[in-house]
Structures are given as C-alpha cells and as structure tokens.
mmCIF file of C-alpha atoms in Angstrom:
data_model
loop_
_atom_site.group_PDB
_atom_site.id
_atom_site.type_symbol
_atom_site.label_atom_id
_atom_site.label_comp_id
_atom_site.label_asym_id
_atom_site.label_seq_id
_atom_site.Cartn_x
_atom_site.Cartn_y
_atom_site.Cartn_z
ATOM 1 C CA MET A 1 38.348 106.848 78.670
ATOM 2 C CA ALA A 2 35.447 108.951 79.957
ATOM 3 C CA ALA A 3 33.119 106.125 78.965
ATOM 4 C CA GLU A 4 35.264 103.680 80.990
ATOM 5 C CA VAL A 5 36.404 101.848 77.866
ATOM 6 C CA ASP A 6 39.793 100.184 78.232
ATOM 7 C CA VAL A 7 41.685 101.343 75.144
ATOM 8 C CA GLY A 8 44.390 98.690 75.536
ATOM 9 C CA PRO A 9 42.597 96.096 73.367
ATOM 10 C CA LEU A 10 41.749 98.814 70.836
ATOM 11 C CA ARG A 11 45.417 99.825 70.602
ATOM 12 C CA ARG A 12 46.280 96.254 69.572
ATOM 13 C CA ILE A 13 44.154 96.594 66.433
ATOM 14 C CA THR A 14 46.667 97.327 63.697
ATOM 15 C CA VAL A 15 46.319 98.108 60.020
ATOM 16 C CA VAL A 16 48.820 98.521 57.216
ATOM 17 C CA LEU A 17 48.814 102.099 55.942
ATOM 18 C CA GLY A 18 51.240 104.382 54.195
ATOM 19 C CA ARG A 19 51.633 108.036 53.313
ATOM 20 C CA ALA A 20 53.904 110.224 51.290
ATOM 21 C CA GLY A 21 55.091 113.077 53.449
ATOM 22 C CA GLY A 22 52.805 114.337 56.181
ATOM 23 C CA GLY A 23 49.343 114.049 54.622
ATOM 24 C CA LYS A 24 46.545 111.563 55.120
ATOM 25 C CA TRP A 25 47.133 107.847 55.568
ATOM 26 C CA HIS A 26 46.309 105.556 52.639
ATOM 27 C CA VAL A 27 45.765 101.862 52.048
ATOM 28 C CA PRO A 28 48.672 100.876 49.792
ATOM 29 C CA ALA A 29 47.481 99.753 46.368
ATOM 30 C CA LYS A 30 48.884 97.343 43.879
ATOM 31 C CA ALA A 31 50.194 99.141 40.790
ATOM 32 C CA ALA A 32 47.494 97.677 38.524
ATOM 33 C CA GLY A 33 44.559 98.575 40.732
ATOM 34 C CA TRP A 34 45.500 101.881 42.300
ATOM 35 C CA ARG A 35 42.935 103.874 40.345
ATOM 36 C CA SER A 36 40.106 101.909 41.910
ATOM 37 C CA HIS A 37 40.143 103.725 45.244
ATOM 38 C CA CYS A 38 42.699 106.535 45.615
ATOM 39 C CA ARG A 39 45.291 108.153 43.391
ATOM 40 C CA TYR A 40 47.618 108.775 46.354
ATOM 41 C CA ALA A 41 47.798 105.078 47.241
ATOM 42 C CA GLN A 42 49.992 104.190 44.259
ATOM 43 C CA HIS A 43 53.596 103.234 45.013
ATOM 44 C CA LEU A 44 53.161 103.513 48.795
ATOM 45 C CA THR A 45 54.801 101.028 51.080
ATOM 46 C CA GLY A 46 52.799 100.443 54.192
ATOM 47 C CA SER A 47 53.698 99.921 57.785
ATOM 48 C CA SER A 48 51.683 98.473 60.623
ATOM 49 C CA LEU A 49 50.001 101.168 62.727
ATOM 50 C CA ALA A 50 47.543 101.194 65.621
ATOM 51 C CA LEU A 51 44.158 102.017 64.101
ATOM 52 C CA LEU A 52 43.164 104.002 67.184
ATOM 53 C CA ASP A 53 46.051 106.406 66.572
ATOM 54 C CA VAL A 54 45.389 107.013 62.871
ATOM 55 C CA CYS A 55 41.654 106.446 62.348
ATOM 56 C CA GLU A 56 40.927 110.178 62.114
ATOM 57 C CA GLN A 57 43.689 110.678 59.538
ATOM 58 C CA VAL A 58 42.778 107.997 56.989
ATOM 59 C CA CYS A 59 41.884 109.263 53.518
ATOM 60 C CA ARG A 60 38.127 109.140 52.924
ATOM 61 C CA ARG A 61 38.584 107.109 49.752
ATOM 62 C CA CYS A 62 40.816 104.597 51.506
ATOM 63 C CA ALA A 63 38.758 104.317 54.703
ATOM 64 C CA PRO A 64 36.294 101.754 53.273
ATOM 65 C CA LEU A 65 39.247 99.521 52.348
ATOM 66 C CA VAL A 66 40.718 99.384 55.854
ATOM 67 C CA ARG A 67 40.296 95.779 56.993
ATOM 68 C CA VAL A 68 40.665 94.274 60.444
ATOM 69 C CA GLU A 69 39.926 90.824 61.844
ATOM 70 C CA PRO A 70 36.219 90.136 62.581
ATOM 71 C CA GLY A 71 36.748 90.013 66.366
ATOM 72 C CA GLU A 72 38.639 93.290 66.292
ATOM 73 C CA GLU A 73 35.885 94.839 64.190
ATOM 74 C CA ALA A 74 33.260 93.744 66.731
ATOM 75 C CA LEU A 75 35.348 95.288 69.500
ATOM 76 C CA TRP A 76 35.821 98.510 67.533
ATOM 77 C CA ARG A 77 32.105 98.848 66.718
ATOM 78 C CA ALA A 78 31.100 98.141 70.322
ATOM 79 C CA ALA A 79 33.545 100.784 71.560
ATOM 80 C CA ALA A 80 31.956 103.294 69.176
ATOM 81 C CA ASP A 81 28.501 102.362 70.514
ATOM 82 C CA VAL A 82 29.642 102.710 74.132
ATOM 83 C CA VAL A 83 31.219 106.109 73.504
ATOM 84 C CA ALA A 84 28.164 107.393 71.597
ATOM 85 C CA ALA A 85 25.735 106.178 74.277
ATOM 86 C CA ASP A 86 27.943 107.627 77.019
ATOM 87 C CA GLY A 87 27.919 111.000 75.256
ATOM 88 C CA ARG A 88 24.115 111.007 75.058
ATOM 89 C CA VAL A 89 23.797 110.087 78.740
ATOM 90 C CA ARG A 90 26.259 112.801 79.771
ATOM 91 C CA ARG A 91 24.369 115.434 77.760
ATOM 92 C CA LEU A 92 21.112 114.429 79.445
ATOM 93 C CA GLN A 93 22.722 114.463 82.891
ATOM 94 C CA GLU A 94 24.098 117.962 82.291
ATOM 95 C CA GLN A 95 20.755 119.420 81.246
ATOM 96 C CA GLU A 96 19.111 121.632 83.792
ATOM 97 C CA ALA A 97 16.704 119.852 86.062
ATOM 98 C CA GLY A 98 13.337 121.419 85.482
ATOM 99 C CA PRO A 99 9.925 120.665 84.161
ATOM 100 C CA ARG A 100 9.881 117.639 81.922
ATOM 101 C CA SER A 101 7.297 116.741 79.335
ATOM 102 C CA TRP A 102 6.208 113.406 77.974
ATOM 103 C CA GLU A 103 6.990 114.662 74.494
ATOM 104 C CA GLY A 104 10.545 115.356 75.671
ATOM 105 C CA TYR A 105 10.684 111.919 77.244
ATOM 106 C CA ALA A 106 9.674 110.337 73.930
ATOM 107 C CA ARG A 107 12.525 112.213 72.230
ATOM 108 C CA VAL A 108 15.026 111.101 74.868
ATOM 109 C CA LEU A 109 13.722 107.532 74.819
ATOM 110 C CA TRP A 110 14.192 107.392 71.046
ATOM 111 C CA GLU A 111 17.956 107.885 71.508
ATOM 112 C CA ALA A 112 18.269 105.649 74.582
ATOM 113 C CA ALA A 113 20.966 102.984 74.703
ATOM 114 C CA ARG A 114 18.382 100.263 75.361
ATOM 115 C CA HIS A 115 17.516 100.141 71.668
ATOM 116 C CA ARG A 116 21.054 99.013 70.750
ATOM 117 C CA ASP A 117 21.468 96.644 73.695
ATOM 118 C CA ALA A 118 20.687 93.360 71.945
ATOM 119 C CA GLU A 119 22.817 94.207 68.912
ATOM 120 C CA VAL A 120 25.836 95.317 70.956
ATOM 121 C CA ARG A 121 25.661 92.282 73.235
ATOM 122 C CA ARG A 122 25.225 89.868 70.319
ATOM 123 C CA GLY A 123 28.222 91.411 68.552
ATOM 124 C CA LEU A 124 30.452 91.032 71.604
ATOM 125 C CA GLU A 125 29.279 87.792 73.207
ATOM 126 C CA ALA A 126 30.452 85.775 70.223
ATOM 127 C CA TRP A 127 34.025 86.912 70.978
ATOM 128 C CA THR A 128 34.234 86.658 74.787
ATOM 129 C CA ALA A 129 35.977 83.259 74.635
ATOM 130 C CA ASP A 130 38.374 84.227 71.826
ATOM 131 C CA PRO A 131 42.022 84.162 72.990
ATOM 132 C CA SER A 132 43.008 87.341 71.145
ATOM 133 C CA VAL A 133 40.049 89.674 71.802
ATOM 134 C CA GLY A 134 38.110 87.877 74.549
ATOM 135 C CA ALA A 135 39.366 90.022 77.431
ATOM 136 C CA GLY A 136 38.580 93.177 75.469
ATOM 137 C CA ALA A 137 35.110 91.883 74.590
ATOM 138 C CA ARG A 138 34.352 91.109 78.230
ATOM 139 C CA GLN A 139 35.582 94.532 79.326
ATOM 140 C CA MET A 140 33.546 96.193 76.581
ATOM 141 C CA LEU A 141 30.436 94.301 77.742
ATOM 142 C CA LYS A 142 31.053 95.633 81.250
ATOM 143 C CA ALA A 143 31.433 99.199 79.932
ATOM 144 C CA TRP A 144 28.255 98.774 77.870
ATOM 145 C CA ALA A 145 26.328 97.508 80.920
ATOM 146 C CA GLY A 146 27.521 100.543 82.883
ATOM 147 C CA VAL A 147 26.429 103.050 80.269
ATOM 148 C CA LEU A 148 23.119 101.215 79.826
ATOM 149 C CA GLU A 149 22.514 101.375 83.576
ATOM 150 C CA ARG A 150 23.259 105.108 83.653
ATOM 151 C CA SER A 151 20.975 105.624 80.649
ATOM 152 C CA GLU A 152 18.105 103.860 82.414
ATOM 153 C CA ALA A 153 18.696 105.959 85.563
ATOM 154 C CA VAL A 154 18.489 109.167 83.519
ATOM 155 C CA LEU A 155 15.289 107.943 81.853
ATOM 156 C CA ALA A 156 13.790 107.103 85.257
ATOM 157 C CA GLY A 157 14.653 110.594 86.507
ATOM 158 C CA TRP A 158 13.008 112.113 83.445
ATOM 159 C CA ARG A 159 9.837 110.044 84.009
ATOM 160 C CA ALA A 160 9.741 111.064 87.685
ATOM 161 C CA ALA A 161 10.049 114.763 86.811
ATOM 162 C CA ALA A 162 7.311 114.646 84.154
ATOM 163 C CA PRO A 163 3.788 115.639 85.179
ATOM 164 C CA ALA A 164 1.270 112.950 85.969
ATOM 165 C CA ALA A 165 -0.050 111.334 82.805
ATOM 166 C CA ARG A 166 -3.691 111.910 83.868
ATOM 167 C CA GLU A 167 -3.100 115.674 84.154
ATOM 168 C CA VAL A 168 -1.418 115.790 80.764
ATOM 169 C CA THR A 169 -4.258 113.968 79.026
ATOM 170 C CA SER A 170 -6.895 116.109 80.798
ATOM 171 C CA VAL A 171 -5.250 119.363 79.741
ATOM 172 C CA SER A 172 -4.713 118.060 76.203
ATOM 173 C CA GLY A 173 -8.365 116.984 76.015
ATOM 174 C CA ALA A 174 -9.534 120.404 77.208
ATOM 175 C CA CYS A 175 -7.353 122.153 74.633
ATOM 176 C CA ASP A 176 -8.715 119.908 71.885
ATOM 177 C CA ALA A 177 -12.311 120.621 72.974
ATOM 178 C CA VAL A 178 -11.700 124.377 72.947
ATOM 179 C CA ALA A 179 -10.049 124.186 69.527
ATOM 180 C CA ALA A 180 -12.965 122.141 68.136
ATOM 181 C CA GLY A 181 -15.710 124.414 69.549
ATOM 182 C CA GLY A 182 -16.269 127.449 67.358
ATOM 183 C CA ASP A 183 -18.548 129.073 69.991
ATOM 184 C CA VAL A 184 -15.751 129.127 72.550
ATOM 185 C CA GLN A 185 -13.380 130.733 70.066
ATOM 186 C CA ARG A 186 -15.934 133.394 69.022
ATOM 187 C CA THR A 187 -16.700 134.211 72.645
ATOM 188 C CA GLY A 188 -12.996 134.457 73.408
#
C-alpha cells in the first residue's frame, strides 16, 4: 500500500493449499507422489485461498509447486518489483542530506529502478488488454511509473549534491601523483 499498489487484483489470485492443524500451508499431493516434494502434503485436502494472505506461510518445499495463471504471475512479479524499488527509493530519501560522492552515486545507480524498467513493462504490457488481469496490469504499470519517477528524482538530487566532476578528478590525480612519487613520500 505504501508503494501505491492496489492489492485488490492481487487478492483475486487464489491457490489451492491445505494444512493439518495450524502449521504451514502445503500443496496437496497425490498419494503416489507425495514424497517428491513434502512429507506433510500427503492426505491433505486443499481449499482455495488468496495467495496474498498465505504467501508467507507456505512450506518452503511446497512453495516451488504453487502455480498461478501466467497473467496473475506477471502481476505478482511486477508487484514485488514495485515494492522492492519503492523500498530502495524510500531508504535513499530518508538518508541524511550531506556530502555526496560519485562513488556513492555509482552504488545507488546500480540499484536504481531504471535497470528493471524494460523487463517490468514487458511483463505487464502483454496483459493490459486481458479481461481478468488487465485492470490490475494497468494499475501496476502506473505504480511502476510512479516509483521510477521518484527513483530518478532521488538520483538527480544525488548528482546535484555531488562535487563537480572536474574537482574530483583533479584531487584524485593529485593523490595518484603523490602516491607514485617516492620523493614526496620521503620528504613527508
């Protein structure tokens, strides 16, 4: 919600899971093949549940077997990307404003949302006209554009606060010259 992701379409993604008692949720297994993924999945009857509500409580052995429709999967993955990018932007916004370095900018740029932009858009645009997940895909694209815009604003602020590139290269060059000159070090 903090990332402005509408969870309504995500709540409609359902999976069939079961559990005995109050433990983890499991993908019910056929009697002959239960040993292939989880010993607790044997003899379970499943019920349809909203994946958003139970995703944190699915058994780690059963999690790879959870299947959803391709459009729902694209929506789910995009939501994860939006939330992750939003978290990175929020952390950068909360950092103290102060001196910035180009090395720090390179680190921040490495994690920037712009690197995932094409992949996220490609994953969602294929589903924008779909009757079942199209509205969610369009909303997710809007949320992604918002977080991308905020990410670029934070990067621009970082660049503006960094020292002039000419000064940085001059100081770095001077330090390299001093380090290379043995006479300067002996005199020092």
